[in-house]
PDB file of N, CA and C in Angstrom:
ATOM      1  N   UNK A  99     -99.924 310.540 174.154  1.00  0.00           N
ATOM      2  CA  UNK A  99     -99.675 309.351 174.937  1.00  0.00           C
ATOM      3  C   UNK A  99     -98.163 309.151 175.078  1.00  0.00           C
ATOM      4  N   UNK A 100     -97.728 308.822 176.273  1.00  0.00           N
ATOM      5  CA  UNK A 100     -96.310 308.617 176.552  1.00  0.00           C
ATOM      6  C   UNK A 100     -96.011 307.131 176.501  1.00  0.00           C
ATOM      7  N   UNK A 101     -94.997 306.755 175.731  1.00  0.00           N
ATOM      8  CA  UNK A 101     -94.546 305.369 175.691  1.00  0.00           C
ATOM      9  C   UNK A 101     -93.504 305.163 176.769  1.00  0.00           C
ATOM     10  N   UNK A 102     -93.747 304.194 177.637  1.00  0.00           N
ATOM     11  CA  UNK A 102     -92.788 303.896 178.688  1.00  0.00           C
ATOM     12  C   UNK A 102     -91.806 302.844 178.203  1.00  0.00           C
ATOM     13  N   UNK A 103     -90.550 303.123 178.404  1.00  0.00           N
ATOM     14  CA  UNK A 103     -89.504 302.184 178.050  1.00  0.00           C
ATOM     15  C   UNK A 103     -89.178 301.378 179.292  1.00  0.00           C
ATOM     16  N   UNK A 104     -88.966 300.084 179.107  1.00  0.00           N
ATOM     17  CA  UNK A 104     -88.686 299.219 180.242  1.00  0.00           C
ATOM     18  C   UNK A 104     -87.348 299.522 180.888  1.00  0.00           C
ATOM     19  N   UNK A 105     -87.379 300.344 181.916  1.00  0.00           N
ATOM     20  CA  UNK A 105     -86.170 300.660 182.668  1.00  0.00           C
ATOM     21  C   UNK A 105     -86.483 300.440 184.139  1.00  0.00           C
ATOM     22  N   UNK A 106     -85.709 299.605 184.769  1.00  0.00           N
ATOM     23  CA  UNK A 106     -85.928 299.290 186.175  1.00  0.00           C
ATOM     24  C   UNK A 106     -85.651 300.524 187.030  1.00  0.00           C
ATOM     25  N   UNK A 107     -86.332 300.632 188.147  1.00  0.00           N
ATOM     26  CA  UNK A 107     -86.156 301.782 189.032  1.00  0.00           C
ATOM     27  C   UNK A 107     -84.710 301.913 189.508  1.00  0.00           C
ATOM     28  N   UNK A 108     -84.003 300.801 189.631  1.00  0.00           N
ATOM     29  CA  UNK A 108     -82.588 300.848 190.013  1.00  0.00           C
ATOM     30  C   UNK A 108     -81.797 301.666 188.995  1.00  0.00           C
ATOM     31  N   UNK A 109     -82.068 301.427 187.720  1.00  0.00           N
ATOM     32  CA  UNK A 109     -81.342 302.126 186.664  1.00  0.00           C
ATOM     33  C   UNK A 109     -81.680 303.607 186.642  1.00  0.00           C
ATOM     34  N   UNK A 110     -82.936 303.925 186.922  1.00  0.00           N
ATOM     35  CA  UNK A 110     -83.325 305.335 186.991  1.00  0.00           C
ATOM     36  C   UNK A 110     -82.600 306.033 188.139  1.00  0.00           C
ATOM     37  N   UNK A 111     -82.489 305.360 189.289  1.00  0.00           N
ATOM     38  CA  UNK A 111     -81.800 305.945 190.441  1.00  0.00           C
ATOM     39  C   UNK A 111     -80.315 306.125 190.149  1.00  0.00           C
ATOM     40  N   UNK A 112     -79.695 305.139 189.493  1.00  0.00           N
ATOM     41  CA  UNK A 112     -78.281 305.274 189.135  1.00  0.00           C
ATOM     42  C   UNK A 112     -78.096 306.429 188.156  1.00  0.00           C
ATOM     43  N   UNK A 113     -79.018 306.581 187.222  1.00  0.00           N
ATOM     44  CA  UNK A 113     -78.935 307.681 186.260  1.00  0.00           C
ATOM     45  C   UNK A 113     -79.071 309.030 186.969  1.00  0.00           C
ATOM     46  N   UNK A 114     -79.953 309.105 187.960  1.00  0.00           N
ATOM     47  CA  UNK A 114     -80.135 310.348 188.703  1.00  0.00           C
ATOM     48  C   UNK A 114     -78.863 310.721 189.465  1.00  0.00           C
ATOM     49  N   UNK A 115     -78.259 309.752 190.140  1.00  0.00           N
ATOM     50  CA  UNK A 115     -77.011 310.016 190.865  1.00  0.00           C
ATOM     51  C   UNK A 115     -75.929 310.465 189.884  1.00  0.00           C
ATOM     52  N   UNK A 116     -75.861 309.827 188.729  1.00  0.00           N
ATOM     53  CA  UNK A 116     -74.880 310.206 187.710  1.00  0.00           C
ATOM     54  C   UNK A 116     -75.134 311.629 187.233  1.00  0.00           C
ATOM     55  N   UNK A 117     -76.380 311.945 186.946  1.00  0.00           N
ATOM     56  CA  UNK A 117     -76.743 313.289 186.480  1.00  0.00           C
ATOM     57  C   UNK A 117     -76.393 314.339 187.535  1.00  0.00           C
ATOM     58  N   UNK A 118     -76.666 314.021 188.797  1.00  0.00           N
ATOM     59  CA  UNK A 118     -76.378 314.962 189.888  1.00  0.00           C
ATOM     60  C   UNK A 118     -74.863 315.149 190.077  1.00  0.00           C
ATOM     61  N   UNK A 119     -74.086 314.193 189.603  1.00  0.00           N
ATOM     62  CA  UNK A 119     -72.632 314.223 189.794  1.00  0.00           C
ATOM     63  C   UNK A 119     -71.881 314.812 188.607  1.00  0.00           C
ATOM     64  N   UNK A 120     -72.605 315.306 187.612  1.00  0.00           N
ATOM     65  CA  UNK A 120     -71.957 315.865 186.418  1.00  0.00           C
ATOM     66  C   UNK A 120     -71.910 317.381 186.513  1.00  0.00           C
ATOM     67  N   UNK A 121     -70.805 317.943 186.023  1.00  0.00           N
ATOM     68  CA  UNK A 121     -70.733 319.397 185.976  1.00  0.00           C
ATOM     69  C   UNK A 121     -71.362 319.893 184.667  1.00  0.00           C
ATOM     70  N   UNK A 122     -71.317 321.187 184.450  1.00  0.00           N
ATOM     71  CA  UNK A 122     -71.961 321.772 183.267  1.00  0.00           C
ATOM     72  C   UNK A 122     -71.318 321.329 181.961  1.00  0.00           C
ATOM     73  N   UNK A 123     -70.076 320.888 182.019  1.00  0.00           N
ATOM     74  CA  UNK A 123     -69.394 320.424 180.809  1.00  0.00           C
ATOM     75  C   UNK A 123     -69.591 318.930 180.582  1.00  0.00           C
ATOM     76  N   UNK A 124     -70.340 318.293 181.461  1.00  0.00           N
ATOM     77  CA  UNK A 124     -70.620 316.866 181.302  1.00  0.00           C
ATOM     78  C   UNK A 124     -69.590 315.947 181.932  1.00  0.00           C
ATOM     79  N   UNK A 125     -68.659 316.519 182.687  1.00  0.00           N
ATOM     80  CA  UNK A 125     -67.633 315.701 183.341  1.00  0.00           C
ATOM     81  C   UNK A 125     -68.216 315.096 184.619  1.00  0.00           C
ATOM     82  N   UNK A 126     -67.989 313.814 184.780  1.00  0.00           N
ATOM     83  CA  UNK A 126     -68.507 313.088 185.933  1.00  0.00           C
ATOM     84  C   UNK A 126     -67.536 313.194 187.100  1.00  0.00           C
ATOM     85  N   UNK A 127     -68.048 313.616 188.251  1.00  0.00           N
ATOM     86  CA  UNK A 127     -67.236 313.745 189.453  1.00  0.00           C
ATOM     87  C   UNK A 127     -67.977 313.041 190.593  1.00  0.00           C
ATOM     88  N   UNK A 128     -67.574 311.811 190.850  1.00  0.00           N
ATOM     89  CA  UNK A 128     -68.225 311.037 191.900  1.00  0.00           C
ATOM     90  C   UNK A 128     -67.554 311.308 193.241  1.00  0.00           C
ATOM     91  N   UNK A 129     -68.252 312.034 194.094  1.00  0.00           N
ATOM     92  CA  UNK A 129     -67.724 312.289 195.424  1.00  0.00           C
ATOM     93  C   UNK A 129     -68.174 311.174 196.374  1.00  0.00           C
ATOM     94  N   UNK A 130     -67.799 311.290 197.630  1.00  0.00           N
ATOM     95  CA  UNK A 130     -68.132 310.262 198.632  1.00  0.00           C
ATOM     96  C   UNK A 130     -69.644 310.030 198.740  1.00  0.00           C
ATOM     97  N   UNK A 131     -70.410 311.106 198.695  1.00  0.00           N
ATOM     98  CA  UNK A 131     -71.869 310.992 198.810  1.00  0.00           C
ATOM     99  C   UNK A 131     -72.429 310.191 197.636  1.00  0.00           C
ATOM    100  N   UNK A 132     -72.001 310.512 196.425  1.00  0.00           N
ATOM    101  CA  UNK A 132     -72.481 309.810 195.237  1.00  0.00           C
ATOM    102  C   UNK A 132     -72.095 308.334 195.291  1.00  0.00           C
ATOM    103  N   UNK A 133     -70.870 308.064 195.710  1.00  0.00           N
ATOM    104  CA  UNK A 133     -70.415 306.671 195.796  1.00  0.00           C
ATOM    105  C   UNK A 133     -71.246 305.896 196.817  1.00  0.00           C
ATOM    106  N   UNK A 134     -71.533 306.521 197.952  1.00  0.00           N
ATOM    107  CA  UNK A 134     -72.367 305.867 198.976  1.00  0.00           C
ATOM    108  C   UNK A 134     -73.774 305.600 198.447  1.00  0.00           C
ATOM    109  N   UNK A 135     -74.269 306.499 197.598  1.00  0.00           N
ATOM    110  CA  UNK A 135     -75.599 306.306 197.012  1.00  0.00           C
ATOM    111  C   UNK A 135     -75.573 305.200 195.956  1.00  0.00           C
ATOM    112  N   UNK A 136     -74.486 305.110 195.212  1.00  0.00           N
ATOM    113  CA  UNK A 136     -74.395 304.143 194.122  1.00  0.00           C
ATOM    114  C   UNK A 136     -74.132 302.708 194.579  1.00  0.00           C
ATOM    115  N   UNK A 137     -73.363 302.525 195.635  1.00  0.00           N
ATOM    116  CA  UNK A 137     -72.981 301.175 196.059  1.00  0.00           C
ATOM    117  C   UNK A 137     -74.175 300.238 196.259  1.00  0.00           C
ATOM    118  N   UNK A 138     -75.196 300.619 197.027  1.00  0.00           N
ATOM    119  CA  UNK A 138     -76.318 299.689 197.187  1.00  0.00           C
ATOM    120  C   UNK A 138     -77.098 299.474 195.886  1.00  0.00           C
ATOM    121  N   UNK A 139     -77.145 300.500 195.046  1.00  0.00           N
ATOM    122  CA  UNK A 139     -77.835 300.366 193.760  1.00  0.00           C
ATOM    123  C   UNK A 139     -77.091 299.404 192.847  1.00  0.00           C
ATOM    124  N   UNK A 140     -75.769 299.486 192.851  1.00  0.00           N
ATOM    125  CA  UNK A 140     -74.967 298.571 192.038  1.00  0.00           C
ATOM    126  C   UNK A 140     -75.132 297.129 192.514  1.00  0.00           C
ATOM    127  N   UNK A 141     -75.171 296.928 193.824  1.00  0.00           N
ATOM    128  CA  UNK A 141     -75.371 295.582 194.359  1.00  0.00           C
ATOM    129  C   UNK A 141     -76.758 295.045 194.006  1.00  0.00           C
ATOM    130  N   UNK A 142     -77.768 295.904 194.122  1.00  0.00           N
ATOM    131  CA  UNK A 142     -79.133 295.498 193.777  1.00  0.00           C
ATOM    132  C   UNK A 142     -79.242 295.186 192.285  1.00  0.00           C
ATOM    133  N   UNK A 143     -78.568 295.984 191.460  1.00  0.00           N
ATOM    134  CA  UNK A 143     -78.564 295.745 190.022  1.00  0.00           C
ATOM    135  C   UNK A 143     -77.915 294.400 189.703  1.00  0.00           C
ATOM    136  N   UNK A 144     -76.789 294.115 190.338  1.00  0.00           N
ATOM    137  CA  UNK A 144     -76.113 292.837 190.135  1.00  0.00           C
ATOM    138  C   UNK A 144     -77.040 291.680 190.478  1.00  0.00           C
ATOM    139  N   UNK A 145     -77.726 291.782 191.593  1.00  0.00           N
ATOM    140  CA  UNK A 145     -78.648 290.731 192.018  1.00  0.00           C
ATOM    141  C   UNK A 145     -79.776 290.538 191.003  1.00  0.00           C
ATOM    142  N   UNK A 146     -80.325 291.636 190.515  1.00  0.00           N
ATOM    143  CA  UNK A 146     -81.396 291.573 189.518  1.00  0.00           C
ATOM    144  C   UNK A 146     -80.921 290.883 188.248  1.00  0.00           C
ATOM    145  N   UNK A 147     -79.760 291.275 187.753  1.00  0.00           N
ATOM    146  CA  UNK A 147     -79.221 290.697 186.521  1.00  0.00           C
ATOM    147  C   UNK A 147     -78.902 289.219 186.707  1.00  0.00           C
ATOM    148  N   UNK A 148     -78.300 288.870 187.840  1.00  0.00           N
ATOM    149  CA  UNK A 148     -77.988 287.465 188.107  1.00  0.00           C
ATOM    150  C   UNK A 148     -79.255 286.625 188.144  1.00  0.00           C
ATOM    151  N   UNK A 149     -80.302 287.116 188.795  1.00  0.00           N
ATOM    152  CA  UNK A 149     -81.557 286.364 188.896  1.00  0.00           C
ATOM    153  C   UNK A 149     -82.200 286.199 187.518  1.00  0.00           C
ATOM    154  N   UNK A 150     -82.218 287.261 186.748  1.00  0.00           N
ATOM    155  CA  UNK A 150     -82.815 287.195 185.418  1.00  0.00           C
ATOM    156  C   UNK A 150     -82.034 286.230 184.521  1.00  0.00           C
ATOM    157  N   UNK A 151     -80.710 286.299 184.561  1.00  0.00           N
ATOM    158  CA  UNK A 151     -79.891 285.371 183.773  1.00  0.00           C
ATOM    159  C   UNK A 151     -80.100 283.930 184.224  1.00  0.00           C
ATOM    160  N   UNK A 152     -80.185 283.721 185.534  1.00  0.00           N
ATOM    161  CA  UNK A 152     -80.417 282.381 186.068  1.00  0.00           C
ATOM    162  C   UNK A 152     -81.748 281.815 185.548  1.00  0.00           C
ATOM    163  N   UNK A 153     -82.798 282.634 185.605  1.00  0.00           N
ATOM    164  CA  UNK A 153     -84.106 282.173 185.142  1.00  0.00           C
ATOM    165  C   UNK A 153     -84.096 281.884 183.640  1.00  0.00           C
ATOM    166  N   UNK A 154     -83.428 282.717 182.875  1.00  0.00           N
ATOM    167  CA  UNK A 154     -83.386 282.486 181.427  1.00  0.00           C
ATOM    168  C   UNK A 154     -82.605 281.228 181.088  1.00  0.00           C
ATOM    169  N   UNK A 155     -81.535 280.974 181.816  1.00  0.00           N
ATOM    170  CA  UNK A 155     -80.787 279.729 181.615  1.00  0.00           C
ATOM    171  C   UNK A 155     -81.626 278.516 182.016  1.00  0.00           C
ATOM    172  N   UNK A 156     -82.348 278.626 183.123  1.00  0.00           N
ATOM    173  CA  UNK A 156     -83.218 277.531 183.546  1.00  0.00           C
ATOM    174  C   UNK A 156     -84.344 277.291 182.539  1.00  0.00           C
ATOM    175  N   UNK A 157     -84.832 278.355 181.936  1.00  0.00           N
ATOM    176  CA  UNK A 157     -85.905 278.184 180.951  1.00  0.00           C
ATOM    177  C   UNK A 157     -85.408 277.380 179.754  1.00  0.00           C
ATOM    178  N   UNK A 158     -84.160 277.590 179.377  1.00  0.00           N
ATOM    179  CA  UNK A 158     -83.583 276.819 178.286  1.00  0.00           C
ATOM    180  C   UNK A 158     -83.476 275.344 178.672  1.00  0.00           C
ATOM    181  N   UNK A 159     -83.049 275.077 179.901  1.00  0.00           N
ATOM    182  CA  UNK A 159     -82.952 273.697 180.385  1.00  0.00           C
ATOM    183  C   UNK A 159     -84.334 273.049 180.394  1.00  0.00           C
ATOM    184  N   UNK A 160     -85.316 273.764 180.897  1.00  0.00           N
ATOM    185  CA  UNK A 160     -86.682 273.218 180.941  1.00  0.00           C
ATOM    186  C   UNK A 160     -87.187 272.927 179.527  1.00  0.00           C
ATOM    187  N   UNK A 161     -86.890 273.823 178.590  1.00  0.00           N
ATOM    188  CA  UNK A 161     -87.292 273.622 177.201  1.00  0.00           C
ATOM    189  C   UNK A 161     -86.624 272.380 176.621  1.00  0.00           C
ATOM    190  N   UNK A 162     -85.311 272.258 176.849  1.00  0.00           N
ATOM    191  CA  UNK A 162     -84.567 271.107 176.331  1.00  0.00           C
ATOM    192  C   UNK A 162     -85.078 269.793 176.926  1.00  0.00           C
ATOM    193  N   UNK A 163     -85.523 269.837 178.173  1.00  0.00           N
ATOM    194  CA  UNK A 163     -86.062 268.638 178.828  1.00  0.00           C
ATOM    195  C   UNK A 163     -87.530 268.402 178.482  1.00  0.00           C
ATOM    196  N   UNK A 164     -88.094 269.352 177.740  1.00  0.00           N
ATOM    197  CA  UNK A 164     -89.508 269.295 177.354  1.00  0.00           C
ATOM    198  C   UNK A 164     -90.429 269.265 178.577  1.00  0.00           C
ATOM    199  N   UNK A 165     -90.028 269.965 179.630  1.00  0.00           N
ATOM    200  CA  UNK A 165     -90.821 270.063 180.854  1.00  0.00           C
ATOM    201  C   UNK A 165     -91.619 271.364 180.796  1.00  0.00           C
ATOM    202  N   UNK A 166     -92.789 271.292 180.168  1.00  0.00           N
ATOM    203  CA  UNK A 166     -93.577 272.482 179.911  1.00  0.00           C
ATOM    204  C   UNK A 166     -94.131 273.118 181.186  1.00  0.00           C
ATOM    205  N   UNK A 167     -94.433 272.317 182.179  1.00  0.00           N
ATOM    206  CA  UNK A 167     -94.936 272.871 183.444  1.00  0.00           C
ATOM    207  C   UNK A 167     -93.846 273.721 184.111  1.00  0.00           C
ATOM    208  N   UNK A 168     -92.636 273.183 184.164  1.00  0.00           N
ATOM    209  CA  UNK A 168     -91.515 273.913 184.750  1.00  0.00           C
ATOM    210  C   UNK A 168     -91.206 275.161 183.923  1.00  0.00           C
ATOM    211  N   UNK A 169     -91.220 275.007 182.604  1.00  0.00           N
ATOM    212  CA  UNK A 169     -90.960 276.130 181.710  1.00  0.00           C
ATOM    213  C   UNK A 169     -91.967 277.255 181.931  1.00  0.00           C
ATOM    214  N   UNK A 170     -93.241 276.909 182.075  1.00  0.00           N
ATOM    215  CA  UNK A 170     -94.266 277.924 182.314  1.00  0.00           C
ATOM    216  C   UNK A 170     -94.029 278.655 183.635  1.00  0.00           C
ATOM    217  N   UNK A 171     -93.626 277.916 184.663  1.00  0.00           N
ATOM    218  CA  UNK A 171     -93.355 278.538 185.958  1.00  0.00           C
ATOM    219  C   UNK A 171     -92.161 279.492 185.858  1.00  0.00           C
ATOM    220  N   UNK A 172     -91.124 279.072 185.169  1.00  0.00           N
ATOM    221  CA  UNK A 172     -89.949 279.930 185.005  1.00  0.00           C
ATOM    222  C   UNK A 172     -90.323 281.176 184.200  1.00  0.00           C
ATOM    223  N   UNK A 173     -91.084 280.998 183.141  1.00  0.00           N
ATOM    224  CA  UNK A 173     -91.510 282.138 182.319  1.00  0.00           C
ATOM    225  C   UNK A 173     -92.371 283.110 183.121  1.00  0.00           C
ATOM    226  N   UNK A 174     -93.188 282.584 184.015  1.00  0.00           N
ATOM    227  CA  UNK A 174     -94.007 283.440 184.886  1.00  0.00           C
ATOM    228  C   UNK A 174     -93.098 284.298 185.770  1.00  0.00           C
ATOM    229  N   UNK A 175     -92.055 283.684 186.312  1.00  0.00           N
ATOM    230  CA  UNK A 175     -91.129 284.424 187.167  1.00  0.00           C
ATOM    231  C   UNK A 175     -90.352 285.481 186.370  1.00  0.00           C
ATOM    232  N   UNK A 176     -89.976 285.139 185.150  1.00  0.00           N
ATOM    233  CA  UNK A 176     -89.290 286.107 184.282  1.00  0.00           C
ATOM    234  C   UNK A 176     -90.217 287.285 183.996  1.00  0.00           C
ATOM    235  N   UNK A 177     -91.473 286.996 183.677  1.00  0.00           N
ATOM    236  CA  UNK A 177     -92.435 288.061 183.397  1.00  0.00           C
ATOM    237  C   UNK A 177     -92.639 288.971 184.602  1.00  0.00           C
ATOM    238  N   UNK A 178     -92.661 288.395 185.807  1.00  0.00           N
ATOM    239  CA  UNK A 178     -92.802 289.185 187.017  1.00  0.00           C
ATOM    240  C   UNK A 178     -91.634 290.162 187.170  1.00  0.00           C
ATOM    241  N   UNK A 179     -90.426 289.651 186.950  1.00  0.00           N
ATOM    242  CA  UNK A 179     -89.240 290.511 187.044  1.00  0.00           C
ATOM    243  C   UNK A 179     -89.263 291.611 185.984  1.00  0.00           C
ATOM    244  N   UNK A 180     -89.597 291.224 184.767  1.00  0.00           N
ATOM    245  CA  UNK A 180     -89.599 292.198 183.670  1.00  0.00           C
ATOM    246  C   UNK A 180     -90.714 293.232 183.829  1.00  0.00           C
ATOM    247  N   UNK A 181     -91.820 292.850 184.473  1.00  0.00           N
ATOM    248  CA  UNK A 181     -92.908 293.800 184.692  1.00  0.00           C
ATOM    249  C   UNK A 181     -92.478 294.925 185.631  1.00  0.00           C
ATOM    250  N   UNK A 182     -91.497 294.673 186.477  1.00  0.00           N
ATOM    251  CA  UNK A 182     -90.993 295.683 187.395  1.00  0.00           C
ATOM    252  C   UNK A 182     -90.052 296.659 186.719  1.00  0.00           C
ATOM    253  N   UNK A 183     -89.790 296.460 185.434  1.00  0.00           N
ATOM    254  CA  UNK A 183     -88.816 297.277 184.737  1.00  0.00           C
ATOM    255  C   UNK A 183     -89.400 298.547 184.121  1.00  0.00           C
ATOM    256  N   UNK A 184     -90.590 298.891 184.508  1.00  0.00           N
ATOM    257  CA  UNK A 184     -91.197 300.137 184.003  1.00  0.00           C
ATOM    258  C   UNK A 184     -91.214 301.158 185.101  1.00  0.00           C
TER     259      UNK A 184
END
């Protein structure tokens, strides 16, 4: 049985571009093609991280306000995002 580690597809794509850009000695050489491939992935990654951080901060606010309905909704959204990380 294979254990899947929670890694978002964005991170897998960035890792692939990095792997394709390395020489046999492990030196990274990002050419124009690699940079063009990485730019949208980096932007998408930033958006994902910002959204996840925003939701986690909101969950703390909801908890502090003792608003369990809001907290449950935020937790549902966090779970949806994290489920995409496989």
